[in-house]
XYZ file of C-alpha atoms in Angstrom:
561
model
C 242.584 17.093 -53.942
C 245.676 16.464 -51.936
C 246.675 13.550 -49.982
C 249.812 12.237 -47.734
C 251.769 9.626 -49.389
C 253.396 6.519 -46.905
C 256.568 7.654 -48.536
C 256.198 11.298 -47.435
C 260.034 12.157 -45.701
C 260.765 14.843 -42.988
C 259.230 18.210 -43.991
C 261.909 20.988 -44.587
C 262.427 23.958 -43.030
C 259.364 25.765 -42.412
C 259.783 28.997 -44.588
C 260.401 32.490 -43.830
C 256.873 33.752 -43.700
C 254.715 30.927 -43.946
C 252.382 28.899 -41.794
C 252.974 25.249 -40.560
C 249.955 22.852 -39.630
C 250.622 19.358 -38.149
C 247.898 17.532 -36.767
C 249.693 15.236 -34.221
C 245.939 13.421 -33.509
C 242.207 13.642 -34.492
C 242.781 12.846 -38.267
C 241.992 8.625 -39.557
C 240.255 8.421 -36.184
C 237.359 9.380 -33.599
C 239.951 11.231 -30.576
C 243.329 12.559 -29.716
C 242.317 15.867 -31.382
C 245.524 17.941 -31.395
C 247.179 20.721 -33.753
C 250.058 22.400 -34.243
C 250.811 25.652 -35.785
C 253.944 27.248 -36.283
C 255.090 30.534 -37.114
C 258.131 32.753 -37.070
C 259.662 30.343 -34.405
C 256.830 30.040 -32.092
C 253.924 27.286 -31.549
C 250.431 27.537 -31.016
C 248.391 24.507 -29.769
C 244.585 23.864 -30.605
C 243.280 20.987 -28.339
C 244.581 18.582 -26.989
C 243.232 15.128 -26.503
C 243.378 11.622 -25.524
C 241.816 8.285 -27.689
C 239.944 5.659 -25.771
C 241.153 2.030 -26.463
C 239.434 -0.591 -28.312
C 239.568 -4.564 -28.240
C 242.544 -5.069 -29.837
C 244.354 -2.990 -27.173
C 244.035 -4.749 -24.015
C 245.460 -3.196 -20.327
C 245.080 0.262 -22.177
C 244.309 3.207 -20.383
C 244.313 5.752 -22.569
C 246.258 6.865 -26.247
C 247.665 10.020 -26.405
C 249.319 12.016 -29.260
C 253.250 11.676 -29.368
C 254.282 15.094 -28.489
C 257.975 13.992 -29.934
C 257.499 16.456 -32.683
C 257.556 19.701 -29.856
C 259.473 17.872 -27.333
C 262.474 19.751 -27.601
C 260.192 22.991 -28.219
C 258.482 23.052 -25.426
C 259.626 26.444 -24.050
C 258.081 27.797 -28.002
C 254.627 26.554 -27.358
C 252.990 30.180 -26.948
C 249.832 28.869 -25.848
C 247.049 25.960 -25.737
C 243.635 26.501 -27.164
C 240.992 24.281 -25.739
C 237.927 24.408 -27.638
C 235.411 22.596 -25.539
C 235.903 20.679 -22.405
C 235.159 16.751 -23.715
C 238.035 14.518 -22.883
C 239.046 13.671 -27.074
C 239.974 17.510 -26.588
C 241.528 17.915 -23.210
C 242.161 14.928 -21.502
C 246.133 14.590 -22.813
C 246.942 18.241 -21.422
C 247.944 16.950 -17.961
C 250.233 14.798 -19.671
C 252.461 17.542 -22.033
C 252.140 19.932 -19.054
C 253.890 17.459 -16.900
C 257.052 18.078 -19.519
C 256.363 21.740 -18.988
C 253.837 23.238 -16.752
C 254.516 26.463 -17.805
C 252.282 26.453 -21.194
C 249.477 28.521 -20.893
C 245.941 27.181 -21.188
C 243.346 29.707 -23.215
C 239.831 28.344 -23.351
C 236.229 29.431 -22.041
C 235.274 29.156 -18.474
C 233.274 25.751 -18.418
C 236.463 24.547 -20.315
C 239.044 25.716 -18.274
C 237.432 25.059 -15.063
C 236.972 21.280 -16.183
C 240.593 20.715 -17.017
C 241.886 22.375 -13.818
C 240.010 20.256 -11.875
C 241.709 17.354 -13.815
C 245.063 19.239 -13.593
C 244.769 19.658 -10.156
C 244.514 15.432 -9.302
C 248.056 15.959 -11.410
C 249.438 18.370 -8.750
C 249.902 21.074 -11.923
C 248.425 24.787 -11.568
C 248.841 25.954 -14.922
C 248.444 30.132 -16.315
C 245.178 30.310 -17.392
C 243.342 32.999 -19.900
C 239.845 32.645 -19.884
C 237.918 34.281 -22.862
C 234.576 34.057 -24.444
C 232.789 34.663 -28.085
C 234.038 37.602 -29.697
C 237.424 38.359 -27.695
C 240.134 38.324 -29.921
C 243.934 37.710 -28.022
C 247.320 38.396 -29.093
C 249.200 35.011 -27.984
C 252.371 35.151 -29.287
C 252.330 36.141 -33.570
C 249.147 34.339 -33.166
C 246.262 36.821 -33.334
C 243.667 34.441 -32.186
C 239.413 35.585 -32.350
C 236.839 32.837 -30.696
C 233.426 32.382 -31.872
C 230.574 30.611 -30.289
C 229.881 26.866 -31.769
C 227.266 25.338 -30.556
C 228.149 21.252 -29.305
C 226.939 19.067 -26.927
C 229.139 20.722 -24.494
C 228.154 24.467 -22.972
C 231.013 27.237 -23.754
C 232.371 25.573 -27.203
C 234.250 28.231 -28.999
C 235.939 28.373 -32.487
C 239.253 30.013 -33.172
C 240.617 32.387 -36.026
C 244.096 32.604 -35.889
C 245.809 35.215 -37.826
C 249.393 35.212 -39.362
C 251.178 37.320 -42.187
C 250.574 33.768 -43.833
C 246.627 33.953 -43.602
C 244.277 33.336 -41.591
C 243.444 29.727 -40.573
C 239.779 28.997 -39.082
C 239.826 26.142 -36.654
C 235.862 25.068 -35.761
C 236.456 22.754 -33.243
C 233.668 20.180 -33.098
C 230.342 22.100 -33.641
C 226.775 21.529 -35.138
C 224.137 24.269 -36.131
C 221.294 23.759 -33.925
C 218.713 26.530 -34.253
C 216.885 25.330 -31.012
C 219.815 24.948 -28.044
C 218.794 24.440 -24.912
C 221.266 27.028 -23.541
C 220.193 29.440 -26.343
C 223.899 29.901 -27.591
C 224.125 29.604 -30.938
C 226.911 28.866 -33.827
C 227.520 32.475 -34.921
C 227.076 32.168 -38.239
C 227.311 35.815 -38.777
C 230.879 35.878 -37.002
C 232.008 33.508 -39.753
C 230.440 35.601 -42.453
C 232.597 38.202 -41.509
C 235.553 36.134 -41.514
C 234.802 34.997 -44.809
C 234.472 39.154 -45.776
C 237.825 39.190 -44.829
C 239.436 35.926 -46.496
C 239.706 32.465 -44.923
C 242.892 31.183 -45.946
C 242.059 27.576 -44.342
C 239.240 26.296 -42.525
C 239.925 23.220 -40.344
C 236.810 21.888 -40.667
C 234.870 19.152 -37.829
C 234.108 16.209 -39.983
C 232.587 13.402 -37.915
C 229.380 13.774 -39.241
C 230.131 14.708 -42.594
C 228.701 11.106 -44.071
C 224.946 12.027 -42.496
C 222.647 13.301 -44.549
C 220.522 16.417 -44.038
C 220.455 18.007 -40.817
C 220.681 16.578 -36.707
C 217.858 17.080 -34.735
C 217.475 20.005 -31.848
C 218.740 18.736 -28.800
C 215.147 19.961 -27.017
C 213.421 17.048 -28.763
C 215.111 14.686 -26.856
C 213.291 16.093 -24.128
C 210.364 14.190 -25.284
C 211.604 10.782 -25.220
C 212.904 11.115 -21.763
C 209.626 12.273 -20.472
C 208.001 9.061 -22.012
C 210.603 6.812 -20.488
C 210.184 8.301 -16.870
C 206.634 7.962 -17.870
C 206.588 3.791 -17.982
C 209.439 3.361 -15.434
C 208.164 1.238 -12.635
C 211.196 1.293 -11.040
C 214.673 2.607 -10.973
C 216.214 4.649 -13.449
C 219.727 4.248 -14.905
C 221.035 7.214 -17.261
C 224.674 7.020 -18.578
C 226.180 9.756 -20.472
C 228.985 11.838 -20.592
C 230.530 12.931 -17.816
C 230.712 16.002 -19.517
C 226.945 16.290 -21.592
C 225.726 19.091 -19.171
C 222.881 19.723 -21.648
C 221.699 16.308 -21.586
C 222.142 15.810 -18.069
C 219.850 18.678 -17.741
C 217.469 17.332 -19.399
C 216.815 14.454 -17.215
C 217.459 16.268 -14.180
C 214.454 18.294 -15.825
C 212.561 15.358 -16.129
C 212.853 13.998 -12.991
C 212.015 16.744 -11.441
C 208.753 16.667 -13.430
C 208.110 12.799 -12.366
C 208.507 13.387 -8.467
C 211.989 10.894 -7.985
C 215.510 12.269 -6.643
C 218.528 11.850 -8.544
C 222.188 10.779 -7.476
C 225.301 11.126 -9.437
C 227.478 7.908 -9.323
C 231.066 8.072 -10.408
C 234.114 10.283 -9.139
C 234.686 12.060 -12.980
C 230.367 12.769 -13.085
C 229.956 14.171 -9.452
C 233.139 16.184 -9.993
C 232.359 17.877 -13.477
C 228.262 17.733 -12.911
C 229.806 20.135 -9.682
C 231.508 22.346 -11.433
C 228.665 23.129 -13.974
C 226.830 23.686 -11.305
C 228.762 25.820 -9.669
C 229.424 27.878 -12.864
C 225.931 28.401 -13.140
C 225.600 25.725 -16.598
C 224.038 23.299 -14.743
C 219.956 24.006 -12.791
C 219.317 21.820 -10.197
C 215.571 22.304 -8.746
C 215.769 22.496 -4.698
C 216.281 18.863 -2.722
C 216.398 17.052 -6.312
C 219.630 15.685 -6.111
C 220.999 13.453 -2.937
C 223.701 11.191 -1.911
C 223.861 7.697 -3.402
C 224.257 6.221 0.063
C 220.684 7.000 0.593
C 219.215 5.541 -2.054
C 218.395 2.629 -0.309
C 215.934 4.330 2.172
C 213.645 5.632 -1.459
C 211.320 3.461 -3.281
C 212.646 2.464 -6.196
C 209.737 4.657 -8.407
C 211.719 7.649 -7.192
C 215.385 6.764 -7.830
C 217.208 8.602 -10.578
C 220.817 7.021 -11.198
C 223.116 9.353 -13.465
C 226.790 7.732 -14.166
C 229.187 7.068 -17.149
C 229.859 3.971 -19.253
C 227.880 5.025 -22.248
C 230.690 3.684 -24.642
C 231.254 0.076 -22.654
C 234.421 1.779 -20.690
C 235.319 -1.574 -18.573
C 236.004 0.680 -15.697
C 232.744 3.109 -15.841
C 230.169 2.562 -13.303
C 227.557 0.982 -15.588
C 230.200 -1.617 -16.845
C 230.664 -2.744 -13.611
C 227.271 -2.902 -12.703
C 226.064 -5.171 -16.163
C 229.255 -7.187 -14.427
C 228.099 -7.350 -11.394
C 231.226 -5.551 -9.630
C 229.169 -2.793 -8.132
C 227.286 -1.738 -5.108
C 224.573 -0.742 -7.363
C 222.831 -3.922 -8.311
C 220.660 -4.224 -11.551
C 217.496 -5.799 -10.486
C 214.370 -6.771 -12.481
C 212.463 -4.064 -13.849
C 214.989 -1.583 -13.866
C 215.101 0.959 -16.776
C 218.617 1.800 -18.408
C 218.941 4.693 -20.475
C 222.374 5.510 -22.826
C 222.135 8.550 -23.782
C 224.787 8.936 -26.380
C 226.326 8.057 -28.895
C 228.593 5.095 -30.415
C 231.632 5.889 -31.219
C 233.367 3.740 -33.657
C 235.233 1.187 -32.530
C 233.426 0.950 -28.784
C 230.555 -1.074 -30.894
C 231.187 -4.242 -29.429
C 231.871 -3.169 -25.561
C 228.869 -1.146 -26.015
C 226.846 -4.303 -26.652
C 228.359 -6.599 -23.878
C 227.286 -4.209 -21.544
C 223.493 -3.925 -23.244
C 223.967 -8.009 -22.904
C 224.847 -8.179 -19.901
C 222.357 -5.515 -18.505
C 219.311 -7.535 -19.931
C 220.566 -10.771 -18.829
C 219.718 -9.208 -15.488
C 216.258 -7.767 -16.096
C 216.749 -4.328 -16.909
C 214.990 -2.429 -19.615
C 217.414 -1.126 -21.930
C 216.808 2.470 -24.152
C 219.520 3.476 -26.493
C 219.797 5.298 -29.710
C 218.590 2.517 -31.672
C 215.190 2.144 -30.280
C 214.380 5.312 -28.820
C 215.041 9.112 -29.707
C 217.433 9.524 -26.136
C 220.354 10.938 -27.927
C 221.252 13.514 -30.906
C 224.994 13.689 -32.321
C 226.881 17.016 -31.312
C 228.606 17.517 -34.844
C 227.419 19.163 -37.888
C 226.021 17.096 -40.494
C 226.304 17.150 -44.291
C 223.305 19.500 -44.937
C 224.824 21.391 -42.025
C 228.248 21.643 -43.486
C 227.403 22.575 -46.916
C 225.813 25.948 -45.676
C 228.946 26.149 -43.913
C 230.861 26.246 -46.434
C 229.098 28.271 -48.546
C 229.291 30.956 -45.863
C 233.046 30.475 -44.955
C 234.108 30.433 -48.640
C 237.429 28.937 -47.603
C 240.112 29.476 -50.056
C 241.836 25.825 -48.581
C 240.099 23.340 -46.725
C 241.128 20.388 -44.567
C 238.989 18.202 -43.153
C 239.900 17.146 -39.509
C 237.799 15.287 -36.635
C 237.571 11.947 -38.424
C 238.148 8.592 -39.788
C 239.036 8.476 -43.706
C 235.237 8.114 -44.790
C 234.566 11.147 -42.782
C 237.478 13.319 -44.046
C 236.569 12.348 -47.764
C 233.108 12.965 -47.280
C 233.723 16.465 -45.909
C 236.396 17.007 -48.580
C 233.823 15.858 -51.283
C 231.140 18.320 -49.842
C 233.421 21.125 -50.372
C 234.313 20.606 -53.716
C 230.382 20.370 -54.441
C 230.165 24.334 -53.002
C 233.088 25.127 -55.720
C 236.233 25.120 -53.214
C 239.004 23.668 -56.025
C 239.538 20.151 -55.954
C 243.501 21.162 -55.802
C 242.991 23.516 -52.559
C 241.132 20.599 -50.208
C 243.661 18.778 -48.437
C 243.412 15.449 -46.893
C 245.856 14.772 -44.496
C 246.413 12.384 -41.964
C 248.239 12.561 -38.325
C 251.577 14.097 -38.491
C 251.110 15.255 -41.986
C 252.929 18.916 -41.933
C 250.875 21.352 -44.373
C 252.170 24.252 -45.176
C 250.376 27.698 -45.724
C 252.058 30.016 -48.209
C 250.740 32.639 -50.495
C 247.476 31.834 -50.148
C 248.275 27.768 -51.224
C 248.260 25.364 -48.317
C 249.850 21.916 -49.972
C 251.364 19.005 -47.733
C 255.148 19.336 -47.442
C 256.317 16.152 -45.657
C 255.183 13.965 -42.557
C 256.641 13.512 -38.818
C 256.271 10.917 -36.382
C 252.392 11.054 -34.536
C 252.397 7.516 -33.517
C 250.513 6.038 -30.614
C 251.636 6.671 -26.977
C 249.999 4.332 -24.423
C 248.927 5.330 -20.957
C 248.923 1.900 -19.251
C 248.790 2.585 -15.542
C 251.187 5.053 -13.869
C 253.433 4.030 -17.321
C 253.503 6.140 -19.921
C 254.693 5.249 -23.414
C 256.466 2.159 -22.103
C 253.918 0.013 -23.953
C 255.071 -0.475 -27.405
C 253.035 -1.994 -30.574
C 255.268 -5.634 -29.633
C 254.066 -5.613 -26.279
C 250.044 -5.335 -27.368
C 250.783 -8.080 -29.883
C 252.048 -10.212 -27.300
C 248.893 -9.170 -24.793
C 246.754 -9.927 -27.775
C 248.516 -13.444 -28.025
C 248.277 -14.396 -24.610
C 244.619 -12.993 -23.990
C 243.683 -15.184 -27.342
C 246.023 -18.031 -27.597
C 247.475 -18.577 -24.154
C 251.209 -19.498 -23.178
C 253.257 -22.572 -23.166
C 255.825 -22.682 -20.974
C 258.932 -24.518 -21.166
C 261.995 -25.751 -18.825
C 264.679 -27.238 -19.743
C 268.157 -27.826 -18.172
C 271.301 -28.395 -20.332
C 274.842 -29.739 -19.828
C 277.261 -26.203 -20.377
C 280.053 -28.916 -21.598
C 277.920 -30.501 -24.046
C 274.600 -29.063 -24.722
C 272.809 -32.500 -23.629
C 269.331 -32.402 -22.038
C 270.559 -33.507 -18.292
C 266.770 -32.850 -17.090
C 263.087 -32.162 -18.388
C 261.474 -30.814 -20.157
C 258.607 -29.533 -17.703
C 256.122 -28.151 -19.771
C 252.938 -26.497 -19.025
C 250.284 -24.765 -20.643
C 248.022 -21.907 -19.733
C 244.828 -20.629 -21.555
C 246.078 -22.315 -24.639
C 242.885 -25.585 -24.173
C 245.489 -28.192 -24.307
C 246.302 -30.109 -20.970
C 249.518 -30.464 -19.480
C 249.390 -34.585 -20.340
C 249.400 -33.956 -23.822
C 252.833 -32.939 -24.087
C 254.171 -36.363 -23.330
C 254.569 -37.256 -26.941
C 256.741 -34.574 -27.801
C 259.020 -34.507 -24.989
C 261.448 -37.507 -26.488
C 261.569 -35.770 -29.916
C 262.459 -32.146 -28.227
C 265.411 -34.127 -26.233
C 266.203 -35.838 -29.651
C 266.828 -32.635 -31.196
C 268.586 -31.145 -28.525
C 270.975 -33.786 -28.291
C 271.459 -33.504 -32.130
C 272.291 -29.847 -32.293
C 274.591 -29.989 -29.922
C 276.005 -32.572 -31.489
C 276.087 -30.216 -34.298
C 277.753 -27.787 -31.864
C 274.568 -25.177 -30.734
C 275.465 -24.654 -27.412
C 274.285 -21.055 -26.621
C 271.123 -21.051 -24.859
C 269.447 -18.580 -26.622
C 270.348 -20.510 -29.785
C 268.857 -23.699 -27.662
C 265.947 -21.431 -26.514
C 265.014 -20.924 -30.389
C 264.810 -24.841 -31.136
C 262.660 -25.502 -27.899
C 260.286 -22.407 -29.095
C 260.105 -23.782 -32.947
C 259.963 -27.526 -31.676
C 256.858 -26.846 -29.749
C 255.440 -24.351 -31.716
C 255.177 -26.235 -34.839
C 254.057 -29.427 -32.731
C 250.824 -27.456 -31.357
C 249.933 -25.839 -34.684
C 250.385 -29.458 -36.325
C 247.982 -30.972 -34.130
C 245.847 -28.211 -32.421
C 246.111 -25.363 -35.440
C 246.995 -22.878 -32.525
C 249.691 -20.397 -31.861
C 250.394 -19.847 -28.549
C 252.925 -17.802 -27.214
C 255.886 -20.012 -26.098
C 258.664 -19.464 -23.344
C 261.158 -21.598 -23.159
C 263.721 -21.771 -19.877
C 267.115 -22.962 -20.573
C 269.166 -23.541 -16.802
C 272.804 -24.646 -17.512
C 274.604 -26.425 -15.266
């Protein structure tokens, strides 16, 4: 078993007649899916995604991948594979088609009609090539063949993509149900014929590889629902996905059943719960659904509300209403449903909001206490008869955080795929495919980019420490004006102190010793002020971690006159 090394440099030269694979996202993490694979000069995309932002991240918007790596080979990028339409797959394509709107998109309709609506708020009306299962596309040297996976998205499609290198198998994320609602199944016997033919590499989905046996069917949800619309006295609340057409269905289904309308609440659910529609993925019975402005004039035991927030999003309808920063007030009695999953690292939004959601009466239904929600990706009972039908001759384990990538790597070495042909990898790893042998040549940048805003990469790692600092720690501010001659202290300080718990009064005591030291250093000759700025900063710092074991941030003004 391979694995990157911190010390990995630059990769060389990608060889005459082999295949490069970077992931520049989706690998030590839940998001930012994105790959890159080169060939004779040219680039071919699969997916590519944005990462939500946890705690630790504050005034995030959204991550993206750091498209550095193509920047300046933009006008080789042959094409974009989308292989569903969720937003850890799509929602960073606005953003590298800004740099070059001229990349085509190639994806299935649901797919491509969700992220030109998205484009479109982005002013950017991009080639498109719509396909479906079994089409197989020359884009560029890439010979690319889709095959249906079935996810908890309609229209999610595998790719094959053939090179004189080999032929790399990219799943997407996927999951074996043998019961889908839509019918559509993984074609397993597309991928047996691949395997006839020689998988060089399969990229496999690994976010469920640590889950025993096998996921439910997404039909026995079904069941669950009806039994919460069943004891609902009053409204109910359903978040999910703005893109989980299946399970959306499913309630729509079940309201239907239980006599109450339904409205959509949010601008990204009413616009993609449209476009399903529209496309024919989405059944509405007649005069179910109706305008959330006319709720008000239903009784509440015929109110259906369907919005997003399942992961705690601060900004998501159901956030705001747990907050009470909505028109939609929680009132006693009310039933809220989340019908999805967690997602690492949203564990403790996800609770505020159940917190704050009780605290106002409502009955809460989640994962953990009721069957509402199955996981869209392949588990580890699932993936072993994967493998065993793909009989890759390389794998690499993508869609993950390190437990899932070793798990998945671990699970292929159990079906016999040699422990030296499994890579692990991890974003901006290059791996190179050549003579049948992929092995891990060398590493390029794949940091974080932050969308904060209309600003765009402008927040660096410093700047979230220093959010992090004054969101936990508060600031202490400083003024202070010198003598330019002589350095003296001619007034101040003025210090006061902000979210830091210690009152402005409290800093008598060490204003005499901060002029004391000021007049000594410049009797010592520091006269610059940001050598006088430095003094003020340690002065006070150590005084507040000496008596209050805090560590502020500190700003210190130095006026000379």
């Amino acid at each position: 078993m391979s694995h990157p090394h911190p010390e990995l440099g630059a990769p060389p030269a990608l060889k005459e007649g082999a295949l490069r694979i970077t992931p520049l996202g989706g690998l030590g993490e839940i998001g930012r899916n994105m790959t890159v694979l080169e060939y004779g000069g040219r680039i071919l995309i699969v997916d590519c995604g944005v990462l939500f932002p946890e705690d630790e991240q504050p005034g995030v918007d959204l991550i993206l991948p750091d498209f550095s790596y193509i920047r300046d080979r933009l006008d080789k990028i042959d094409g974009i594979i989308l292989t569903h339409g969720h937003e850890d797959h799509i929602g960073a394509v606005p953003y590298l088609l800004r740099e070059n709107p001229d990349i085509p998109l190639i994806g299935s309709k649901l797919t491509l009609a969700l992220i030109e609506a998205k484009l479109a708020e982005h002013r950017i009306h991009p080639y498109v090539l719509e396909v479906v299962e079994g089409d197989r596309e020359r884009i560029g040297p890439f010979d690319c063949q889709f095959i249906a996976v079935n996810h908890s998205i309609p229209d999610a499609l595998a790719v094959a993509v053939r090179t004189p290198a080999g032929m790399v198998v990219a799943t997407g994320d996927f999951k074996m149900d043998q019961l889908p609602l839509d019918g559509r199944l993984t074609d397993l016997p597309a991928f047996a014929k691949l395997a006839e033919e020689g998988i060089d590499l399969l990229l496999v989905d690994s976010t469920n590889a640590e889950v025993p046996g096998f996921i439910p069917h997404e039909r026995d949800i079904s069941a669950a629902l009806r039994n919460v619309f069943a004891n609902a006295d009053k409204r109910i609340i359903v978040a999910s996905f703005a893109s989980h057409v299946h399970r959306i269905q499913q309630v729509l289904d079940a309201a239907h059943e239980y006599k109450r309308k339904v409205a959509f609440v949010g601008r990204s659910m009413v616009r993609n719960m449209g476009i399903a529609r529209e496309l024919g993925y989405l059944k509405v019975p007649g005069n179910l659904l109706v305008d959330v402005k006319t709720l008000d004039d239903l009784p509440d035991k015929e109110v259906v509300l369907i919005c997003t927030g399942s992961q705690g999003e601060p900004m998501a309808a159901l956030s705001r209403m747990a907050n009470r920063d909505h028109q939609i007030r929680i009132v006693e009695g009310d039933t809220v449903v989340l019908a999805s999953s967690l997602i690492p690292g949203n564990e403790n939004a996800v609770y505020r909001v159940i917190n704050g959601l009780t605290r106002w009466g409502a009955k809460v239904v989640h994962k953990g206490n009721a069957k509402v929600h199955v996981s869209g990706h392949a588990s580890a009972g699932e993936l072993l008869y994967f493998f065993n039908i793909c009989k890759p001759k390389n794998l690499m384990p993508v869609h993950g955080e390190w437990r899932h990538l070793r798990a998945a790597a671990d699970l292929g070495i159990a079906t016999g795929i040699p422990r030296n042909r499994v890579v692990i990898a991890e974003d901006g790893v290059c791996v190179d495919l050549e003579k049948g042998v992929a092995r891990i040549v060398g590493k390029v940048r794949a940091g974080y980019v932050y969308v904060d805003g209309s600003s765009v990469g402008d927040i660096t790692e410093a700047s979230l420490k220093d959010r992090r600092i004054l969101g936990e720690e508060g600031f202490i501010s400083v003024f202070v004006v010198v003598d330019s001659t002589n350095g003296k202290m001619v007034s101040g300080p003025t210090i006061q102190a902000r979210g830091s718990g210690i009152e402005d009064g409290a800093f008598t005591s060490i204003a005499g010793k901060l002029e004391e030291a000021l007049t000594r250093s410049a009797g010592e000759g520091v006269l610059e002020v940001r050598q006088v700025q430095q003094l003020v900063r340690r002065i006070i710092g150590k005084w507040v971690a000496d008596n209050y074991r805090r560590r502020p941030m500190i700003l210190p003004v130095v006026v000379e006159v």
